[in-house]
Short mmCIF file of C-alpha atoms in Angstrom, two decimals:
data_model
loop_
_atom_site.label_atom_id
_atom_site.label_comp_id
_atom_site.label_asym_id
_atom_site.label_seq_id
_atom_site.Cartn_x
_atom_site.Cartn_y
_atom_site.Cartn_z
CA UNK A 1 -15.56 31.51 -15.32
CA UNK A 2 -15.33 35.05 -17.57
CA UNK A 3 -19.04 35.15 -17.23
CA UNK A 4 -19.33 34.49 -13.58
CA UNK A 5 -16.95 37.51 -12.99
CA UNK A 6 -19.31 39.68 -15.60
CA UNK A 7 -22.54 38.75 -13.57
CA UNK A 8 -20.89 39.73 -10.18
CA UNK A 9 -19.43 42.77 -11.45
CA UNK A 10 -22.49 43.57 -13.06
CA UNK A 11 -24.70 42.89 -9.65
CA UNK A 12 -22.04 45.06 -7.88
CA UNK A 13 -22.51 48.30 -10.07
CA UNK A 14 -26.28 48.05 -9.96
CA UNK A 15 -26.65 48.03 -5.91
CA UNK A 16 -27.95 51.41 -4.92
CA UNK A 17 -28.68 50.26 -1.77
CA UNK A 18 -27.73 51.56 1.45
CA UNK A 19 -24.99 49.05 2.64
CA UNK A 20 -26.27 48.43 6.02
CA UNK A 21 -29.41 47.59 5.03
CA UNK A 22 -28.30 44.55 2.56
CA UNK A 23 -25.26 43.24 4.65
CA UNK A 24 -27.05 40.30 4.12
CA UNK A 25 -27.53 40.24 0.52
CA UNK A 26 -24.33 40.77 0.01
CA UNK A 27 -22.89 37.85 2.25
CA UNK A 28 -25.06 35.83 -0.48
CA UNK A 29 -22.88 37.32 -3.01
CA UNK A 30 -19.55 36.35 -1.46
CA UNK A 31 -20.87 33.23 -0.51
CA UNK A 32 -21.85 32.74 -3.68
CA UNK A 33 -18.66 33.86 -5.04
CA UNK A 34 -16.43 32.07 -3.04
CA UNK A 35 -18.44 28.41 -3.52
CA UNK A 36 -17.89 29.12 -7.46
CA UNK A 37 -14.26 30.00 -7.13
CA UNK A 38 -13.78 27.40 -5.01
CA UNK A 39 -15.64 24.49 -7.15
CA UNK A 40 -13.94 25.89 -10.12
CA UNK A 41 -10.31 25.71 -8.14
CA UNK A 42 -11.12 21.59 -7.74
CA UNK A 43 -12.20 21.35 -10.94
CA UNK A 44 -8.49 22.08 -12.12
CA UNK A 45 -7.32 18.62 -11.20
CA UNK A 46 -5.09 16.56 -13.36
CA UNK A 47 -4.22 12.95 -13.63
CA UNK A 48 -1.42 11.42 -14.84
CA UNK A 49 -1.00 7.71 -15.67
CA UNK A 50 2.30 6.09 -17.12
CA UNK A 51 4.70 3.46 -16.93
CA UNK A 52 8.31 3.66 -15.13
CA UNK A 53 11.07 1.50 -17.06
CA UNK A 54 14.93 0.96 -16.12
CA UNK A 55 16.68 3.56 -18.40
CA UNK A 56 19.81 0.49 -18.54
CA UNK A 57 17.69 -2.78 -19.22
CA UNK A 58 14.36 -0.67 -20.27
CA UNK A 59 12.08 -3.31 -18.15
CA UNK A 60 9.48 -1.96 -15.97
CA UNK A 61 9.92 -1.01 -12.27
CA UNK A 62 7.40 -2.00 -9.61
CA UNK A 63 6.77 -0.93 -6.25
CA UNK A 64 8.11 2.93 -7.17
CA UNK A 65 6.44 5.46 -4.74
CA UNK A 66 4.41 8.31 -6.31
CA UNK A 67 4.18 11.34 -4.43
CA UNK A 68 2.76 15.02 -4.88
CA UNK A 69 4.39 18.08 -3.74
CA UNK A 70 3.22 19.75 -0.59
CA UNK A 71 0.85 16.88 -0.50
CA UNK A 72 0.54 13.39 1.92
CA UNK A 73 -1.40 11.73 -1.19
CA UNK A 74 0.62 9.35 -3.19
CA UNK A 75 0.20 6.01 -4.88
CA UNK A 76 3.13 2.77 -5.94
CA UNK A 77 3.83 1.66 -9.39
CA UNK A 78 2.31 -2.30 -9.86
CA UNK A 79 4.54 -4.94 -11.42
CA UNK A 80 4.27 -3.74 -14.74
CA UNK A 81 5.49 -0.52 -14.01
CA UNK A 82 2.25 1.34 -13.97
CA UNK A 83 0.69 4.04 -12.13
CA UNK A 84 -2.07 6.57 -12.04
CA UNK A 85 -2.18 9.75 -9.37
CA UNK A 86 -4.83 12.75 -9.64
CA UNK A 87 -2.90 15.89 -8.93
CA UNK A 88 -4.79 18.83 -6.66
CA UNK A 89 -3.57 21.15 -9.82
CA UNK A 90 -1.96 21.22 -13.13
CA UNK A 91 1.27 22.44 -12.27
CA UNK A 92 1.63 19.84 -9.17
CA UNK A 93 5.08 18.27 -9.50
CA UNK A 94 5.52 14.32 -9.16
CA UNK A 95 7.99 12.49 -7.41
CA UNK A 96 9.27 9.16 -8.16
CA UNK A 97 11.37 7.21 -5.56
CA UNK A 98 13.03 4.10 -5.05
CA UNK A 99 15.59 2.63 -2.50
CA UNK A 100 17.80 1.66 -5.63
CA UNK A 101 17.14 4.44 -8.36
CA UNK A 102 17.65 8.22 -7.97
CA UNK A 103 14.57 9.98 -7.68
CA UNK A 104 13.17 12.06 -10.21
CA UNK A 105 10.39 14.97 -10.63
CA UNK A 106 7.79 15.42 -13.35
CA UNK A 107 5.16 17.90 -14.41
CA UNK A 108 1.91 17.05 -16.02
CA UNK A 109 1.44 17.34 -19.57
CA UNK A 110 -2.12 17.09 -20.79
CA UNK A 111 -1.31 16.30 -24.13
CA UNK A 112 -0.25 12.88 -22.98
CA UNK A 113 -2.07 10.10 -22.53
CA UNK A 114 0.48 8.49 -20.78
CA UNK A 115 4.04 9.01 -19.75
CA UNK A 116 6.99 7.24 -20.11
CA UNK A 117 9.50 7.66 -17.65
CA UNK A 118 13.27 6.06 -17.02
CA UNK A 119 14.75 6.25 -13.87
CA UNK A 120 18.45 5.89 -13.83
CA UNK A 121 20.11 3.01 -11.38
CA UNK A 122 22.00 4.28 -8.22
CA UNK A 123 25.29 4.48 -8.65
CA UNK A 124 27.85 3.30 -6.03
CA UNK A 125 31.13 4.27 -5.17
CA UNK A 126 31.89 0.92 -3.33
CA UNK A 127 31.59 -2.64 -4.24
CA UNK A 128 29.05 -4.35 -2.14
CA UNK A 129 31.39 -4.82 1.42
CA UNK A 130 30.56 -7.71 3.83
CA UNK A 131 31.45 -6.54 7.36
CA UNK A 132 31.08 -9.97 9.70
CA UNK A 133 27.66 -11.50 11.20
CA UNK A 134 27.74 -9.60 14.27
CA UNK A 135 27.77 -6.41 13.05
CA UNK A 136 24.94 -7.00 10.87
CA UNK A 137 22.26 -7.99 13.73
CA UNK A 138 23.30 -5.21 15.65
CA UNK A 139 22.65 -2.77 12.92
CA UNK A 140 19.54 -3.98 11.89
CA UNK A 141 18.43 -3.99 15.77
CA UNK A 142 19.16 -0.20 15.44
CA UNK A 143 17.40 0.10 12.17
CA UNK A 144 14.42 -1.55 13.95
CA UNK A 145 14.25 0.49 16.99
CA UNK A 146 15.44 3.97 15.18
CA UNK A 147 12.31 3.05 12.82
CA UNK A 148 9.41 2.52 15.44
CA UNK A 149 10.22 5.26 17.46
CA UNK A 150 9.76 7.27 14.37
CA UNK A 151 6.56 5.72 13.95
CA UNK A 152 5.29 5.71 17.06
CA UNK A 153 2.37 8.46 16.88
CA UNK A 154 -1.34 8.35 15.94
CA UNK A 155 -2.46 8.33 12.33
CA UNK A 156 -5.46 8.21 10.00
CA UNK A 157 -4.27 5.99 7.42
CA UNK A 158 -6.75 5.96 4.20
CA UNK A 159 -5.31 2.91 2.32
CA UNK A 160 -6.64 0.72 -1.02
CA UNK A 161 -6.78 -2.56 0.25
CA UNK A 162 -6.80 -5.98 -2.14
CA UNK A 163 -7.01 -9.66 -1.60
CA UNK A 164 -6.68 -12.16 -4.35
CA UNK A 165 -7.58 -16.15 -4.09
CA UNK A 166 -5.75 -19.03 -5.93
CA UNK A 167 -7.23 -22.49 -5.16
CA UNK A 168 -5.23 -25.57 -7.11
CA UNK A 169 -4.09 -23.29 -9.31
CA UNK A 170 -7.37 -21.73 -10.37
CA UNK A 171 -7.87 -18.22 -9.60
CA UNK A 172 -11.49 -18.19 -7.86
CA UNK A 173 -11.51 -14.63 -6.16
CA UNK A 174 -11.07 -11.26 -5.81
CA UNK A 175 -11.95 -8.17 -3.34
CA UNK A 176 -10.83 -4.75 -2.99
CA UNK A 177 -11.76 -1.67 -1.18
CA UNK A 178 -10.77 1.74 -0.01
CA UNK A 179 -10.14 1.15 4.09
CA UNK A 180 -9.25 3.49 6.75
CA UNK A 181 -6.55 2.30 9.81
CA UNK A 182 -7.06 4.40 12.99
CA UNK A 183 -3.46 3.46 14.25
CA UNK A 184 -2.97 3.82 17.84
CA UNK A 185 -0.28 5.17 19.14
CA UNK A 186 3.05 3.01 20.30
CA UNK A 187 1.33 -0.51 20.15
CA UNK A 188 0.65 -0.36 15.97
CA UNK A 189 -2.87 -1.73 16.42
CA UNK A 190 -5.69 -0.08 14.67
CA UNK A 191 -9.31 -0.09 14.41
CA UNK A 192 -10.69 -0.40 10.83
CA UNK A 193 -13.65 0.80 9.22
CA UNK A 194 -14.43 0.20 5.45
CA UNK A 195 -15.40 2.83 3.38
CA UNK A 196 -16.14 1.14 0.26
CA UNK A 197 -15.83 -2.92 -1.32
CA UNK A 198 -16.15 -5.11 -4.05
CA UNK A 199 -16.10 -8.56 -4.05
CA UNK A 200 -16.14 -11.35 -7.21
CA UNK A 201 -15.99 -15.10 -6.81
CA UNK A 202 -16.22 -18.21 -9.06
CA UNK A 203 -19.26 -19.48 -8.63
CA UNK A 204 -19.34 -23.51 -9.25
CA UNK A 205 -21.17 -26.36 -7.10
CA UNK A 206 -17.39 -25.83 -4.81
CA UNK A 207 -17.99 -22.30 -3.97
CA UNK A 208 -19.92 -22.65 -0.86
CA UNK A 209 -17.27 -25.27 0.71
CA UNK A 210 -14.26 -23.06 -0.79
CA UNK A 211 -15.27 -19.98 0.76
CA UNK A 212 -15.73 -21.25 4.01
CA UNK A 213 -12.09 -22.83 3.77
CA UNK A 214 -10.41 -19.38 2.42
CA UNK A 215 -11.83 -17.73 5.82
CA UNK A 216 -10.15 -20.49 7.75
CA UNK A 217 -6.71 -20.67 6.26
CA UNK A 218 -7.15 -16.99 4.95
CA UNK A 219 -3.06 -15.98 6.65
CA UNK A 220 -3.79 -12.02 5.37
CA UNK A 221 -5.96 -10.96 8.21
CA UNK A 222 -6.64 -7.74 7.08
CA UNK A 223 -6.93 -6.60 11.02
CA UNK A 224 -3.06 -6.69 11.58
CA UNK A 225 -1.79 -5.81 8.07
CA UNK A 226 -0.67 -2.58 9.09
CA UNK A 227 0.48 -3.94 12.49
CA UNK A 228 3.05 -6.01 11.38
CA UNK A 229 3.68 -3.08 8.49
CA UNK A 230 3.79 -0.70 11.63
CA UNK A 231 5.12 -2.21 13.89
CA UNK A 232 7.92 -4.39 12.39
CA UNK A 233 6.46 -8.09 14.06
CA UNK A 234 8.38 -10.04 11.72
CA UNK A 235 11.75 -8.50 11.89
CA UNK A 236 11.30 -8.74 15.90
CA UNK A 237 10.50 -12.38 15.91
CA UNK A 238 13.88 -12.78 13.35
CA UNK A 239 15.99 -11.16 15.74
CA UNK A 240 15.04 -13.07 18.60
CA UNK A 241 16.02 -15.84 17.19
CA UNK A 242 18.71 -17.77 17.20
CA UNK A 243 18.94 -19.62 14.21
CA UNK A 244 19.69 -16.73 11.49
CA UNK A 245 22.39 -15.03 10.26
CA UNK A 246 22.56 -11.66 9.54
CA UNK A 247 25.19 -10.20 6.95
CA UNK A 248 25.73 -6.34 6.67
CA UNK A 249 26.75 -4.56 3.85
CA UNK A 250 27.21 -0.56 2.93
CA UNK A 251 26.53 0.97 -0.90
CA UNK A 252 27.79 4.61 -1.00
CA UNK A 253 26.48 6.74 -3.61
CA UNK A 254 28.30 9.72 -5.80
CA UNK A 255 26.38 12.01 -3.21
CA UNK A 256 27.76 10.69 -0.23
CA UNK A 257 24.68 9.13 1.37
CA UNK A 258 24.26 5.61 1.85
CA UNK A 259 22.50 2.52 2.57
CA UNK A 260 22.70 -0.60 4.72
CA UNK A 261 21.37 -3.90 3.08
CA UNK A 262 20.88 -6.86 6.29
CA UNK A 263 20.35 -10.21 4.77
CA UNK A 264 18.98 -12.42 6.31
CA UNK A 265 19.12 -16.54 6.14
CA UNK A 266 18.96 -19.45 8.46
CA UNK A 267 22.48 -20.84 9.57
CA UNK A 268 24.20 -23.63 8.18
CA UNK A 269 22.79 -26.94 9.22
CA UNK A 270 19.51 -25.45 10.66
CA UNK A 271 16.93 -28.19 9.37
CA UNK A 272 13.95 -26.53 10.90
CA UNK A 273 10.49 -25.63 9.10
CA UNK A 274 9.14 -22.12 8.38
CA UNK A 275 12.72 -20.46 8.34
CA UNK A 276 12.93 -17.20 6.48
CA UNK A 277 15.18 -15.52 4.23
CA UNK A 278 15.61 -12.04 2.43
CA UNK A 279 16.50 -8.78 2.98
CA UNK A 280 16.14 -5.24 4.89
CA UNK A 281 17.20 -2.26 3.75
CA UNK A 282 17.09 1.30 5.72
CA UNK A 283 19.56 4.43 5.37
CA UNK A 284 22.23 4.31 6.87
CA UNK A 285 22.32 7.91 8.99
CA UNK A 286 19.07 8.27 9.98
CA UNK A 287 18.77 3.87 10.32
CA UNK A 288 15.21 4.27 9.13
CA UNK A 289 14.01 1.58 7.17
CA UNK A 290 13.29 1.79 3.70
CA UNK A 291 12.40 -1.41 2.52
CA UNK A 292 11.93 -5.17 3.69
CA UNK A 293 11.58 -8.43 1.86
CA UNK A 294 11.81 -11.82 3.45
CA UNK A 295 10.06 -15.14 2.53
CA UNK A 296 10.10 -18.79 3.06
CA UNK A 297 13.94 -19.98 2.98
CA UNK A 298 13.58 -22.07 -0.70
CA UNK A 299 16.18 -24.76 0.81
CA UNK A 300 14.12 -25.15 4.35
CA UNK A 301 10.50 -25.66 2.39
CA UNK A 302 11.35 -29.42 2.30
CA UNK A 303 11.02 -29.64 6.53
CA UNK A 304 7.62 -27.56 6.61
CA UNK A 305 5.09 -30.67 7.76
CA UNK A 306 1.69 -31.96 7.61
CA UNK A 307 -0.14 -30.21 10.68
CA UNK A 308 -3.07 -31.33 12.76
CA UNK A 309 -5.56 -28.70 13.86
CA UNK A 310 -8.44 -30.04 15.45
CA UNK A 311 -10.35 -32.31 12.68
CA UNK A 312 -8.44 -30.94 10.03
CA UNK A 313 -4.44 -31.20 8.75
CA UNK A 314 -2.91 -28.06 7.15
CA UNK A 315 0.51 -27.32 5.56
CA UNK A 316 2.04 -24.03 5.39
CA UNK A 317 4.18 -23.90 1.89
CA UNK A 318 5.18 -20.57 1.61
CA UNK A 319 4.62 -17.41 3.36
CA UNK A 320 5.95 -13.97 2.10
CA UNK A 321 5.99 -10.16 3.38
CA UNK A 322 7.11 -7.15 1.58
CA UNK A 323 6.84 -3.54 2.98
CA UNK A 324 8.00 0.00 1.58
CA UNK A 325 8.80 2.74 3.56
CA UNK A 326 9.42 6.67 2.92
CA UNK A 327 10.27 10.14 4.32
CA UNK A 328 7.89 12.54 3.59
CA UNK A 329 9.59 15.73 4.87
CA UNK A 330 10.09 15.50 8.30
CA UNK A 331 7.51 12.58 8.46
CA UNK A 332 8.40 8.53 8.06
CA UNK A 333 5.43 6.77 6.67
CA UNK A 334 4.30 3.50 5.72
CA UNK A 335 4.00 3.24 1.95
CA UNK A 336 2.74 -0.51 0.54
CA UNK A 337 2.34 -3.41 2.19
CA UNK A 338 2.05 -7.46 0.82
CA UNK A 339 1.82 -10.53 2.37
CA UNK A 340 1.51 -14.22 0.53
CA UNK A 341 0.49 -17.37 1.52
CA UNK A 342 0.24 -20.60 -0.03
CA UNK A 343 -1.57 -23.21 2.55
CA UNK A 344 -2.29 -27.14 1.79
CA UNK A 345 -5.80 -27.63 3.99
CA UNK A 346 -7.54 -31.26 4.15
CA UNK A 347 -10.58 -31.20 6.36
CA UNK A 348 -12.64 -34.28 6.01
CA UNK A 349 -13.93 -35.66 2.14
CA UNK A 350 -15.08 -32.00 0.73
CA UNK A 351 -11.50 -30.25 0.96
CA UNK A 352 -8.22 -31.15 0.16
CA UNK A 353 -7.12 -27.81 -1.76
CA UNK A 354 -4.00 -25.87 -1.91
CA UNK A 355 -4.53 -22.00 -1.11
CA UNK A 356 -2.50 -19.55 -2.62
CA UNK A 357 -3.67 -16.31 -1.25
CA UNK A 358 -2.38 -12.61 -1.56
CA UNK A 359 -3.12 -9.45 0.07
CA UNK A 360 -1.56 -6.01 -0.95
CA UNK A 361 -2.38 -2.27 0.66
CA UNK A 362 -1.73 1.15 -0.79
CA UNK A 363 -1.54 4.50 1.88
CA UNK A 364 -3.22 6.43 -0.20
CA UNK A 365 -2.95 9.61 2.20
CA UNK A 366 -2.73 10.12 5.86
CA UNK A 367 -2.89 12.64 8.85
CA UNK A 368 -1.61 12.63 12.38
CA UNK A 369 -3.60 12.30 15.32
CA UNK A 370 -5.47 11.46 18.02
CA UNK A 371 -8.91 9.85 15.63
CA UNK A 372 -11.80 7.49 16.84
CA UNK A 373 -13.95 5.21 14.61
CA UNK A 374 -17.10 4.62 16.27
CA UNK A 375 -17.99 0.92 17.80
CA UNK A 376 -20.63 0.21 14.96
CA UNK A 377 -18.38 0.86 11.82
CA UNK A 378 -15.61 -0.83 13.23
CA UNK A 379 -15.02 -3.63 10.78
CA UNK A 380 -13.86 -6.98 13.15
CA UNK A 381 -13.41 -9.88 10.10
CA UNK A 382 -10.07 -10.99 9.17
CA UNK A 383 -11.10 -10.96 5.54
CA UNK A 384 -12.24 -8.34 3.17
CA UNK A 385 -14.57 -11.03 1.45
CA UNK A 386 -16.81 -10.81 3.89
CA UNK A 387 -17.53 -7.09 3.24
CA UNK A 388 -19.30 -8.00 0.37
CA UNK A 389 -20.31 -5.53 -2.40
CA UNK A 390 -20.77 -2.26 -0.88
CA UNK A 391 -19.50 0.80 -2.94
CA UNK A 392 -21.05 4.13 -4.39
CA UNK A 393 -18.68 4.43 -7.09
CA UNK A 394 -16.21 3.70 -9.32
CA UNK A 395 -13.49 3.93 -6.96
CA UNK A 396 -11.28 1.54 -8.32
CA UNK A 397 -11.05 4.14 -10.92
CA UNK A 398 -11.36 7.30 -9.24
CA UNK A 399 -8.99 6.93 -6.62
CA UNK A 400 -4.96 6.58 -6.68
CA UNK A 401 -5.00 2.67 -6.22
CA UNK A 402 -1.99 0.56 -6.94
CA UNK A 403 -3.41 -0.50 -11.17
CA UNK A 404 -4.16 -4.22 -11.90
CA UNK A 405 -1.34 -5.69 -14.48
CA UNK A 406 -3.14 -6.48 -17.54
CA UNK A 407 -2.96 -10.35 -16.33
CA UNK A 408 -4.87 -9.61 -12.70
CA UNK A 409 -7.17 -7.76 -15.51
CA UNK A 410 -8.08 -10.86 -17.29
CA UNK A 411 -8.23 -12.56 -14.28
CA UNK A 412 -10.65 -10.14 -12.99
CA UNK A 413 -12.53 -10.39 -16.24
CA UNK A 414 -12.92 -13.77 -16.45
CA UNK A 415 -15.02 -13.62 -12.95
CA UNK A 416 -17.04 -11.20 -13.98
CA UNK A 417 -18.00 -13.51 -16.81
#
């Protein structure tokens, strides 16, 4: 960089030129100038990697959203606890948030390899307070439609997007990519175009016939994963129904906020299939909602039946969705996204598998507005199998994905092999 600044000095001093005559030449100089300076400037990015523990129990804490000062690019721990986010410079702060830890700020430090950090549990004033059944529906109502108005505008969302494939227990494959979500306004639909994929399977005389079953029973359609993260499908259908409970508490912290935790569960002697159960979580001033996990009720799993679809019979075992949500100034944003299902499918004498299947996306940044994806790069599968291998680089590395555990490592591994 010194010797850039010596050669344009040096050029500078040496022009005996009349100016008017070699406006030109010297709009090569700035230009030149300003294209080193600037590639220089990028150059100065940073990346930190680490792991986030409980400072109490010292175990590691997943699902923790990263974020960058005066930036919309940010990243979520995985269920180890690890992470990995490129900052624009050095001296970038960090942010570390979760709906039941306080959040904390870090700087970079380049002599680490990786960082170590503890966040400390909320503390709360109050014992966990049940305030009656009626109460808690309402709230959550609120929650629901204080949340999508908040969300209803148009956004570029650039996520990482993953789907893994269990088949009787035998992990058989993998894809991931970095996808963009044109979110429309109000409705929560979006057009998709991939940017980038990779895809690995298992390949054994079953592949073929296994493939074409994962499409079929594949429950993670990538096409509405941020529509039901958007727009809040699942929690809608809940309410409407009539055969859940809904009980309401309130945690105060030493700071005075607060938040409202809505579980959820079927109602005593309701012996019907497919019931859900878990919780939602969202702060309790602005009744934006900050986090939501629900999943097949574990005591109605014995009345979900033997279906039959045309020529084939399918059972739906277990079905799961978890979504994170944060403010990001004045902005409320969809962080992470995850849906599970595990799926019994018989269809004549070449399948009778169980599918466990798992999808999980990452916002990896995001912009407001009106954006259009033209008609030939919209992507219209529900899978992101399909894509195939289509990537110019390493951008499971280079980008701020959510990091495979060192298990979905070896998993990964042993397909490659």
């Amino acid at each position: 960089m010194l010797s850039f600044f010596y050669l344009y000095n040096f050029f500078l001093k040496r022009i005996t030129f009349d100016f008017s005559q070699n406006l030109h030449f010297m709009k090569k100089i700035t230009a030149l100038y300003v294209f080193i300076f600037t590639a220089f400037s990028f150059a100065q990015t940073t990346t930190v990697t680490g792991i986030i523990k409980d400072k109490e129990t010292k175990l590691p804490v997943e699902s923790v959203s990263i974020s960058i000062e005066n930036s919309s690019v940010g990243t979520i721990s995985n269920d180890e606890g690890k992470f990995r986010v490129t900052l624009p410079n050095p001296n970038a702060k960090v942010f570390l948030s979760h709906v039941y830890y306080n959040t904390v700020s870090i700087s970079a430090n380049s002599n680490e390899e990786e960082v170590e950090i503890f966040l400390e549990p909320q503390t709360f004033e109050l014992d966990e307070v049940i305030v009656n059944k009626t109460p808690g529906k309402v709230l959550l109502a609120e929650a629901l439609k204080a949340s999508k108005s908040k969300l209803e505008k148009a956004l570029l969302l650039n996520t990482y997007y993953r789907e893994f494939v269990n088949v009787d227990g035998k992990f058989t494959s993998f894809a991931d990519g970095l996808v963009d979500y044109y979110v429309k306004r109000k409705s929560g639909a979006s057009d998709l175009q991939v940017k980038q994929s990779r895809v690995f399977d298992l390949k054994d005389e079953n592949a073929d016939e296994r493939q074409k079953a994962i499409q079929s029973v594949n429950l993670n359609n990538i096409q509405d994963a941020i529509e039901h993260g958007y727009n809040f499908k699942g929690v809608a259908n809940i309410l409407k129904n009539e055969e859940y409970d809904f009980y309401a508490e309130t945690k105060k912290t030493a700071d005075g906020s607060s938040i409202d935790i809505v579980t959820i569960e079927p109602k005593e002697g309701v012996e019907e299939e497919m019931m859900f159960k878990g919780t939602v979580v969202f702060d309790s001033k602005s009744k934006l909602i900050l986090d939501i996990d629900l999943a097949f009720s574990p005591e109605h799993k014995k009345y979900n039946q033997l279906k039959n679809i045309l020529i084939a019979k399918i059972k739906f075992n277990d079905f799961a969705r978890k979504a994170k949500y944060k403010m990001d100034g004045d902005n409320y944003v969809l962080v992470y996204y995850q849906s599970k299902a595990n799926v019994y499918l018989k269809f004549g004498n070449k399948i009778n598998n169980t599918f466990d299947s798992t999808c999980d996306l990452t916002v990896l940044n995001y912009k407001e507005g009106e954006f259009k994806v033209e008609k030939d790069q919209k992507y219209k599968s529900r899978s992101l199998f399909e894509n195939g291998n289509k990537f110019t680089e390493e951008f499971w590395k280079k980008y701020d994905v959510i990091l495979l555990s060192d298990k979905e490592e070896q998993l990964l591994k042993s397909l490659q092999q």
